[in-house]
PDB file of C-alpha atoms in Angstrom:
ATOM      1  CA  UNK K   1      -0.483  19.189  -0.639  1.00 33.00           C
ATOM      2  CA  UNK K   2      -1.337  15.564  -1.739  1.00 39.00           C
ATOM      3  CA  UNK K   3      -4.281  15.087  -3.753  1.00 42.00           C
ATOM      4  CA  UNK K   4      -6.418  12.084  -3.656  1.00 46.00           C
ATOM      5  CA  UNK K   5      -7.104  10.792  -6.902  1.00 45.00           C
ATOM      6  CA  UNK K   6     -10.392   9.573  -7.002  1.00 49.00           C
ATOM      7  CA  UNK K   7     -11.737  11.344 -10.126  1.00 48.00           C
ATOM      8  CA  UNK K   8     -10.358   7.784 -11.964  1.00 52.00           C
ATOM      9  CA  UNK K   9     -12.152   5.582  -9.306  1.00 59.00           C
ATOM     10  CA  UNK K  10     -15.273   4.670 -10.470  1.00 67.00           C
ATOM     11  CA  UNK K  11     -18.359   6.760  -8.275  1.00 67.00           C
ATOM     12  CA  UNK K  12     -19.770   2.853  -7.437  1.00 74.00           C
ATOM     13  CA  UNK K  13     -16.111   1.740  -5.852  1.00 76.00           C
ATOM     14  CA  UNK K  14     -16.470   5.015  -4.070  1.00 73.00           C
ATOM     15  CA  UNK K  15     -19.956   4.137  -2.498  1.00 77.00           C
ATOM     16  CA  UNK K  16     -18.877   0.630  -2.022  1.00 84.00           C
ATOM     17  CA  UNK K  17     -16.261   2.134   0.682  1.00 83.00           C
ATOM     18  CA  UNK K  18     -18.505   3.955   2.343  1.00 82.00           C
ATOM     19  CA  UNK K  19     -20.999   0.923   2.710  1.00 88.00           C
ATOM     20  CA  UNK K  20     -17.984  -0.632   4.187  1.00 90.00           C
ATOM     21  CA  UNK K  21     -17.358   2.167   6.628  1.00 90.00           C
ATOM     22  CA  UNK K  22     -21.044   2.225   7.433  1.00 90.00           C
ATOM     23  CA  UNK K  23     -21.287  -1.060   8.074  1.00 92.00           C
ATOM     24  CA  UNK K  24     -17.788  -1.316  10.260  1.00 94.00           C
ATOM     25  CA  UNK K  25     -18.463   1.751  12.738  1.00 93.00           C
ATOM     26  CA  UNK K  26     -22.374   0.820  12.504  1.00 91.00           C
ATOM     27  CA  UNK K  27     -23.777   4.078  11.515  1.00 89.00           C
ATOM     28  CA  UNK K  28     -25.739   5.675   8.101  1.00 87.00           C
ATOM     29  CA  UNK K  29     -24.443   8.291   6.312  1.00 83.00           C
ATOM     30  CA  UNK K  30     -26.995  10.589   4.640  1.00 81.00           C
ATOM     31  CA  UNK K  31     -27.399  12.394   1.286  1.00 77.00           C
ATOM     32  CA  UNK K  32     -25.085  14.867   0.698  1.00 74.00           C
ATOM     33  CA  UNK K  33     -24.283  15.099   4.547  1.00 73.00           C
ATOM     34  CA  UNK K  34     -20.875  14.964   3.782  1.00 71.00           C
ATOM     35  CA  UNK K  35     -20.777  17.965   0.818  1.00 71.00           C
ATOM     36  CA  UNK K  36     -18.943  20.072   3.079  1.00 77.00           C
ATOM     37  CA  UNK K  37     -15.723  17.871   4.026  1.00 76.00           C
ATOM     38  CA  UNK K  38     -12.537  18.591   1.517  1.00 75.00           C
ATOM     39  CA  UNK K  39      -9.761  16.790   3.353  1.00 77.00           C
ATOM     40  CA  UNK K  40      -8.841  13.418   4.286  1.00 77.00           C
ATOM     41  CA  UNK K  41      -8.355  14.497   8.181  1.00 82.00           C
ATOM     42  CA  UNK K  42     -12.218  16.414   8.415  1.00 83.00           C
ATOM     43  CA  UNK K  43     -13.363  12.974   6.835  1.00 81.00           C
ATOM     44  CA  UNK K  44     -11.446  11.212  10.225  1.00 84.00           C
ATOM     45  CA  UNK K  45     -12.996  13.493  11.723  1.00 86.00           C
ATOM     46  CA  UNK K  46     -16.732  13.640  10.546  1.00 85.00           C
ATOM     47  CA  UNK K  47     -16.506   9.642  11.424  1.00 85.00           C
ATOM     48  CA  UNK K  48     -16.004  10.127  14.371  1.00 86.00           C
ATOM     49  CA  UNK K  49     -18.173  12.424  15.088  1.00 86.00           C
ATOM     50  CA  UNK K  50     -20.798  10.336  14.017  1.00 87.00           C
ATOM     51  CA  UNK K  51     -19.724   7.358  16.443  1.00 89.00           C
ATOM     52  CA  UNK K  52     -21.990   7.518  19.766  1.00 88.00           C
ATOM     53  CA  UNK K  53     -20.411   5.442  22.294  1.00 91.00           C
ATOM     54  CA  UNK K  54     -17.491   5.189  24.831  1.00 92.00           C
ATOM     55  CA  UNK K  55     -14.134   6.320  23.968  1.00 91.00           C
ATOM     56  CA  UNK K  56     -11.880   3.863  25.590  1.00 90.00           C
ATOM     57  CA  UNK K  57      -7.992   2.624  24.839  1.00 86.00           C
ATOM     58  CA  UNK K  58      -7.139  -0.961  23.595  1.00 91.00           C
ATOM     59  CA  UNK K  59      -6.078  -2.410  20.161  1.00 96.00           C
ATOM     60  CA  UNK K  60      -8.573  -3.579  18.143  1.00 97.00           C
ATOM     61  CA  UNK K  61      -6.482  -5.805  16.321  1.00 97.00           C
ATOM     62  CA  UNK K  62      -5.081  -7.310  19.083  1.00 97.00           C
ATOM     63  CA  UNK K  63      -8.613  -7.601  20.383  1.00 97.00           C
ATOM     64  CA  UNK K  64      -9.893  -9.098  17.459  1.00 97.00           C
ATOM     65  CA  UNK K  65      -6.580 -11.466  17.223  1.00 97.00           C
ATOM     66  CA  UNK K  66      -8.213 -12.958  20.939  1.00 97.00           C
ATOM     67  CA  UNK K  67     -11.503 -13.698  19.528  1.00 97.00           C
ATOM     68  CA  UNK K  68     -10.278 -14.855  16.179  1.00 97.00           C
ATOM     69  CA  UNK K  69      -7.817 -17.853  18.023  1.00 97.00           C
ATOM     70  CA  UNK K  70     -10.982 -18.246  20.608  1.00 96.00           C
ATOM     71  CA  UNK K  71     -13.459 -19.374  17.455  1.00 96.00           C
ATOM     72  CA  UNK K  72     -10.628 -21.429  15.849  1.00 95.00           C
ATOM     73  CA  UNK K  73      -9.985 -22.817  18.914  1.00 93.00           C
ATOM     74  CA  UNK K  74      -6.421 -23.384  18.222  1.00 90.00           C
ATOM     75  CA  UNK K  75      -3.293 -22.158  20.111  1.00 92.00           C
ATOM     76  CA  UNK K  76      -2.214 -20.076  17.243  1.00 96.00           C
ATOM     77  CA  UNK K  77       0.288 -16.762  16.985  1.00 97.00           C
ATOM     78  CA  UNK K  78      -0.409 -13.654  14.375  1.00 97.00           C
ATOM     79  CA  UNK K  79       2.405 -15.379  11.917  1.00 97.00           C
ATOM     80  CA  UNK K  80       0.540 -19.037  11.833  1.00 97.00           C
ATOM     81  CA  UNK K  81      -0.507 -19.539   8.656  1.00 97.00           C
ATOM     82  CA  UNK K  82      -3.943 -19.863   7.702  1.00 97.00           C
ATOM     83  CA  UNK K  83      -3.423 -22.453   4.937  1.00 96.00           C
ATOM     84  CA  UNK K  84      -2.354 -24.940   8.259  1.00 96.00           C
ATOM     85  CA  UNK K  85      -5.032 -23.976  10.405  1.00 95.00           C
ATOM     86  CA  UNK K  86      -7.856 -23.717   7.249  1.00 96.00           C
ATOM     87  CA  UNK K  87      -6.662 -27.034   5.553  1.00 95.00           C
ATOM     88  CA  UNK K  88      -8.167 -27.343   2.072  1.00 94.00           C
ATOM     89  CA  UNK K  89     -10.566 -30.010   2.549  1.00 93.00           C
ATOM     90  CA  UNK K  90     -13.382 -29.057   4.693  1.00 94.00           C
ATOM     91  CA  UNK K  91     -12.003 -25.288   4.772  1.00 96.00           C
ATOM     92  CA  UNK K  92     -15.762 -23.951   3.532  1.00 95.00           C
ATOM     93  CA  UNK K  93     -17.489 -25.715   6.500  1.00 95.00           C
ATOM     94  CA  UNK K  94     -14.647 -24.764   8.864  1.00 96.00           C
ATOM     95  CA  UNK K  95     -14.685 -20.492   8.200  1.00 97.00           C
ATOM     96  CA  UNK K  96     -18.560 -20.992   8.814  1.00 96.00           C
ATOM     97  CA  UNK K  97     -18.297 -22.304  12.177  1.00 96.00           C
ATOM     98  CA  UNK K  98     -16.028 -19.715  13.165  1.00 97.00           C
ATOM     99  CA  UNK K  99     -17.960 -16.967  11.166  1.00 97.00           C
ATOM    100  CA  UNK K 100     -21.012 -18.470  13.741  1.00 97.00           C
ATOM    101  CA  UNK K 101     -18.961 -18.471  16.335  1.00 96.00           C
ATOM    102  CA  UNK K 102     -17.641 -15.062  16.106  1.00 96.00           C
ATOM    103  CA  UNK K 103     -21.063 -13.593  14.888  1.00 95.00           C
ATOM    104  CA  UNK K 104     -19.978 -11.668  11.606  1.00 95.00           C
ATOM    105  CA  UNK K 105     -19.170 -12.281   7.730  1.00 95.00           C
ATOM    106  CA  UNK K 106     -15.391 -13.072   7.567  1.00 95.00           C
ATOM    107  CA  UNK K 107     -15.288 -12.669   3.326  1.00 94.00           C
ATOM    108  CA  UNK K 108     -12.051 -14.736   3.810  1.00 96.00           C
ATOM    109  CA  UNK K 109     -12.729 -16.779   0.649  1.00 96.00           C
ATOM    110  CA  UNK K 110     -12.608 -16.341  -2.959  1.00 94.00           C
ATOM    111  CA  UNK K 111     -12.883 -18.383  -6.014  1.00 93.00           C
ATOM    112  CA  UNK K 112      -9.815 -18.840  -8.220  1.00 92.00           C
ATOM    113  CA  UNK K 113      -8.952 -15.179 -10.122  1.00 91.00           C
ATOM    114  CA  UNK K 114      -9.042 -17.560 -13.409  1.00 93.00           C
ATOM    115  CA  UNK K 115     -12.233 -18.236 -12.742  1.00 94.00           C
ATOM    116  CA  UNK K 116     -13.394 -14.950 -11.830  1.00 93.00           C
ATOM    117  CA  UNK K 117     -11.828 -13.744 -15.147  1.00 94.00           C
ATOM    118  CA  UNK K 118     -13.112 -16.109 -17.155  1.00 95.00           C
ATOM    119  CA  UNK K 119     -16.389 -15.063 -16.215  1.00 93.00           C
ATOM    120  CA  UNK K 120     -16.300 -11.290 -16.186  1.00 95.00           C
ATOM    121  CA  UNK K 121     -14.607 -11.801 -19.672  1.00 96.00           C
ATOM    122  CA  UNK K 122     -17.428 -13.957 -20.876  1.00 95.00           C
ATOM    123  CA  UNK K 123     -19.962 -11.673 -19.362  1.00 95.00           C
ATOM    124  CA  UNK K 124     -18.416  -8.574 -21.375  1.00 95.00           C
ATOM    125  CA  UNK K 125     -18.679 -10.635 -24.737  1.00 96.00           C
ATOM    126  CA  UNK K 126     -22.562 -11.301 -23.806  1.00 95.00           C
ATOM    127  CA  UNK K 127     -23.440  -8.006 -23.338  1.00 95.00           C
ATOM    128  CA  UNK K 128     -21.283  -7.337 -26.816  1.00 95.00           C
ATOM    129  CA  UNK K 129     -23.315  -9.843 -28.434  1.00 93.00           C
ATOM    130  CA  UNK K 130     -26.738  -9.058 -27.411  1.00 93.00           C
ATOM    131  CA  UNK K 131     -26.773  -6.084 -29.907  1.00 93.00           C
ATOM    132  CA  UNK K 132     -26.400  -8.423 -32.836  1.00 92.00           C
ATOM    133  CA  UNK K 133     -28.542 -11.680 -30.919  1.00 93.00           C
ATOM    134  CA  UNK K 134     -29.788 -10.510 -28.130  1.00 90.00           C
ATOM    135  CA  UNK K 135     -31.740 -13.775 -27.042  1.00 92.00           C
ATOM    136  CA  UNK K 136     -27.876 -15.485 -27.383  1.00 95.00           C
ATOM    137  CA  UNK K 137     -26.285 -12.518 -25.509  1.00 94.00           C
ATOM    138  CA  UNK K 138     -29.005 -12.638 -22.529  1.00 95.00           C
ATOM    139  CA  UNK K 139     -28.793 -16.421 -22.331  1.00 96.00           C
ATOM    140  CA  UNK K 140     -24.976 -15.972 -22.075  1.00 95.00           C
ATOM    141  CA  UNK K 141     -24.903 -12.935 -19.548  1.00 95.00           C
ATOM    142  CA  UNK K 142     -27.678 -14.800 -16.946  1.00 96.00           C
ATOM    143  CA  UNK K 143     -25.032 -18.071 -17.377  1.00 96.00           C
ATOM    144  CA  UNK K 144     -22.034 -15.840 -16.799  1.00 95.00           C
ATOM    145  CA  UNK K 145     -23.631 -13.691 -13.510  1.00 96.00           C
ATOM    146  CA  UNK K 146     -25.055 -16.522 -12.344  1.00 96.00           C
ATOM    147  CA  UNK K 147     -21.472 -18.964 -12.379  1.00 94.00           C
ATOM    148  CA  UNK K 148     -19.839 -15.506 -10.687  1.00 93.00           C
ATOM    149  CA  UNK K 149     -22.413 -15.833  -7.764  1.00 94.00           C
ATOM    150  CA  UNK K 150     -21.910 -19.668  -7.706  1.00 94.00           C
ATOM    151  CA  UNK K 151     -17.672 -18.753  -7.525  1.00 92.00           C
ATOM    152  CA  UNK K 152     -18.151 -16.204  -4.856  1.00 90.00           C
ATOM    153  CA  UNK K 153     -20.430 -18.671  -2.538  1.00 90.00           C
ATOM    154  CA  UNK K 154     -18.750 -21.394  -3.121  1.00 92.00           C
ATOM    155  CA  UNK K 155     -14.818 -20.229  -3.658  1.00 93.00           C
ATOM    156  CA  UNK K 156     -12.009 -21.251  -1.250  1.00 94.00           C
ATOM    157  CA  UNK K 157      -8.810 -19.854  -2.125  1.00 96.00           C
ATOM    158  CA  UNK K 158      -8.032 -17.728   1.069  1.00 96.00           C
ATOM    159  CA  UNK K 159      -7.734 -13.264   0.572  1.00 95.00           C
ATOM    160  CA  UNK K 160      -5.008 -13.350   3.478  1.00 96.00           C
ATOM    161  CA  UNK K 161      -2.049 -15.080   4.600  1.00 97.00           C
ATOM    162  CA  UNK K 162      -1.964 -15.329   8.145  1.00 97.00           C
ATOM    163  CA  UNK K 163      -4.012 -15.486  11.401  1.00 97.00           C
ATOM    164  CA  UNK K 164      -2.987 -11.528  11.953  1.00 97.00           C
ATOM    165  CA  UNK K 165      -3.851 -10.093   8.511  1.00 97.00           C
ATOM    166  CA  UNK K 166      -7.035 -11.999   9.290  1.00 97.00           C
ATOM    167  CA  UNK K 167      -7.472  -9.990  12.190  1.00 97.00           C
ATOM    168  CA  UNK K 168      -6.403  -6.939  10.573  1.00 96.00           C
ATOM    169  CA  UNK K 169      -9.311  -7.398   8.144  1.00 96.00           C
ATOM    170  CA  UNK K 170     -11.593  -8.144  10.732  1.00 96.00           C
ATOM    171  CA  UNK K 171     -10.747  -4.820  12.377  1.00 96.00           C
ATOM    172  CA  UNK K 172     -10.794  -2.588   8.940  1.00 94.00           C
ATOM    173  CA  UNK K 173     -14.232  -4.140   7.945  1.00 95.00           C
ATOM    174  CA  UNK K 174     -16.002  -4.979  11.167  1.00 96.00           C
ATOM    175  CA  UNK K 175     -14.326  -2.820  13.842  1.00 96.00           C
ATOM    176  CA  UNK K 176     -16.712  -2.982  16.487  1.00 96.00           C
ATOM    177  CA  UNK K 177     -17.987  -6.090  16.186  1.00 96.00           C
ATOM    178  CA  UNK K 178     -14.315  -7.220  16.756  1.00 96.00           C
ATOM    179  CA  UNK K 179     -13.565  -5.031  20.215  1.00 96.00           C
ATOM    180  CA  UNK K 180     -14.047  -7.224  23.165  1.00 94.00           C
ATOM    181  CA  UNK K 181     -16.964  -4.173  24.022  1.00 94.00           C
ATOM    182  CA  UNK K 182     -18.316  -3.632  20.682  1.00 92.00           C
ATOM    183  CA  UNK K 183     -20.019  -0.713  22.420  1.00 93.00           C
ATOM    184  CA  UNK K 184     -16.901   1.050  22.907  1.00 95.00           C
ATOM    185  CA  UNK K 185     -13.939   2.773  20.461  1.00 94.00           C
ATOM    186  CA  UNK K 186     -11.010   3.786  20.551  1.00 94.00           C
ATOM    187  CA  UNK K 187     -11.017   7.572  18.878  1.00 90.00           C
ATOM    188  CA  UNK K 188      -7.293   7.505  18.007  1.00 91.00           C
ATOM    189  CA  UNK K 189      -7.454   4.014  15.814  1.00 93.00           C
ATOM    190  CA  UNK K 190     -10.529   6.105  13.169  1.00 90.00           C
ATOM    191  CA  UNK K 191      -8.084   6.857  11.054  1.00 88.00           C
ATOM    192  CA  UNK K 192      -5.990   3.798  10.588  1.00 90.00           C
ATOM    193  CA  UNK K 193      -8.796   2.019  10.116  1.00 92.00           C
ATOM    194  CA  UNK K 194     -10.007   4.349   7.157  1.00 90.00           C
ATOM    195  CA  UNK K 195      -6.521   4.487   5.509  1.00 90.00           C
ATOM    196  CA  UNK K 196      -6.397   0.583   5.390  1.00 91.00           C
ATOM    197  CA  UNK K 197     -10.322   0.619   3.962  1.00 90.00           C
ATOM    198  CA  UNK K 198      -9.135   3.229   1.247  1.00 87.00           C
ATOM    199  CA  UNK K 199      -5.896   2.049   0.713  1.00 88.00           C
ATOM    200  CA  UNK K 200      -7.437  -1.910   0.529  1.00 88.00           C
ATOM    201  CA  UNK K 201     -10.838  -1.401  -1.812  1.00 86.00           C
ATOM    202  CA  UNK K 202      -9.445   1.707  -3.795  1.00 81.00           C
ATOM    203  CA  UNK K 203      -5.863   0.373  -4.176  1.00 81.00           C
ATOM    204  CA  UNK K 204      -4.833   3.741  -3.267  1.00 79.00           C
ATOM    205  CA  UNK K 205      -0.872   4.322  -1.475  1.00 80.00           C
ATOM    206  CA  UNK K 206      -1.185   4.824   1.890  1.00 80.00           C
ATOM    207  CA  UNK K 207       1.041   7.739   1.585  1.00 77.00           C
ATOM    208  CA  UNK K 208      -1.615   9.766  -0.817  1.00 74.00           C
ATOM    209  CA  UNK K 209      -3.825   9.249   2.354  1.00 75.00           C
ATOM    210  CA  UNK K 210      -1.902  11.503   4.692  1.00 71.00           C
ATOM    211  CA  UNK K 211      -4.459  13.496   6.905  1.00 66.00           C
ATOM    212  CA  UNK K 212      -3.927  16.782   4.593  1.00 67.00           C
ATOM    213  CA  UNK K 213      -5.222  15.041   1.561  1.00 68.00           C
ATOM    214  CA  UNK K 214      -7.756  16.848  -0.527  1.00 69.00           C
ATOM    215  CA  UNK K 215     -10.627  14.933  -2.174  1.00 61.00           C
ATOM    216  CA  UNK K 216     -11.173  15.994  -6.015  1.00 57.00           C
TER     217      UNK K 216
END
């Protein structure tokens, strides 16, 4: 039997999935609710459980492909590249319109990894220095978060390739919100959608993520 091997993955990571399943199928997990489910397929399961509305066919992703090219407003296929449809300059202001237009958070932009780095690097030295000068160390930590939350809101290197990974992404982390009936679901996509969240944010293999899986 494949074992998931989470006991490496830090416990926040872990949480930070579940916000992002919570969020996607618009539900609230409670405490310890879930201190019964041992497999990867009861989890599937348990989700769905929890998901009140129609069950109804259609793909999401090809769903969420329609209202993607709809809010670029561009005759585009799932291989045109975002990097010509997103053009550098202006590319900040552009995702915002069609974030508005489609209603949700895209998180299609990041700041350069160097930069990122560079920061979290710095940020580890502050807190290293604060125990020998800790008015130095604080000073540097504050500049360091704060240029990391400047990078994030203002970054524009793009996290995907192409108009369909886009709406791949937009399925995994804002499912219903990207059906054409975001009061509907369709049951047999649940667990799809979790492997790619898992797989994605955990940098797990798919393939440890088979529906027999047992969580450690």
């Amino acid at each position: 039997m494949v074992t998931l091997e989470l006991k490496d993955i830090d416990i926040e990571d872990l949480e930070d999935v579940l916000i992002k399943v919570e969020d996607s199928f618009n539900f609230k997990f409670t405490d310890g609710e879930m201190a019964d489910v041992t497999t990867f397929d009861e989890l599937c399961e348990y989700i769905s459980g929890k998901i009140v509305l129609d069950n109804t066919g259609g793909c999401t992703t090809q769903q969420a492909f329609y209202k993607l090219r709809s809010a670029i407003g561009k005759d585009v296929t799932p291989n045109t590249l975002l990097e010509d449809v997103l053009p550098l300059p202006g590319r900040l202001s552009a995702v915002r319109r069609i974030e508005k237009q489609l209603g949700f958070t895209l998180h299609l932009l990041r700041p350069p990894q160097y930069v990122t780095a560079t920061l979290g690097i710095g940020l580890l030295a502050c807190i290293g220095l604060a125990f020998f000068d800790w008015k130095t160390g604080l000073l540097g930590m504050l500049f360091c978060i704060l240029g990391l939350f400047i990078a994030k809101k203002t970054g524009t290197e793009l996290s995907v390739k192409t108009v369909g990974e886009l709406a791949e992404k937009m399925t995994r982390e804002s499912y219903l919100k990207s059906r054409r009936n975001g009061q509907t679901y369709n049951k047999k996509e649940v667990e799809k959608v979790l492997v790619d969240l898992f797989a994605n944010q955990l940098n797990i293999p798919r393939s440890q993520l088979s529906s027999t899986a047992t969580f450690q």
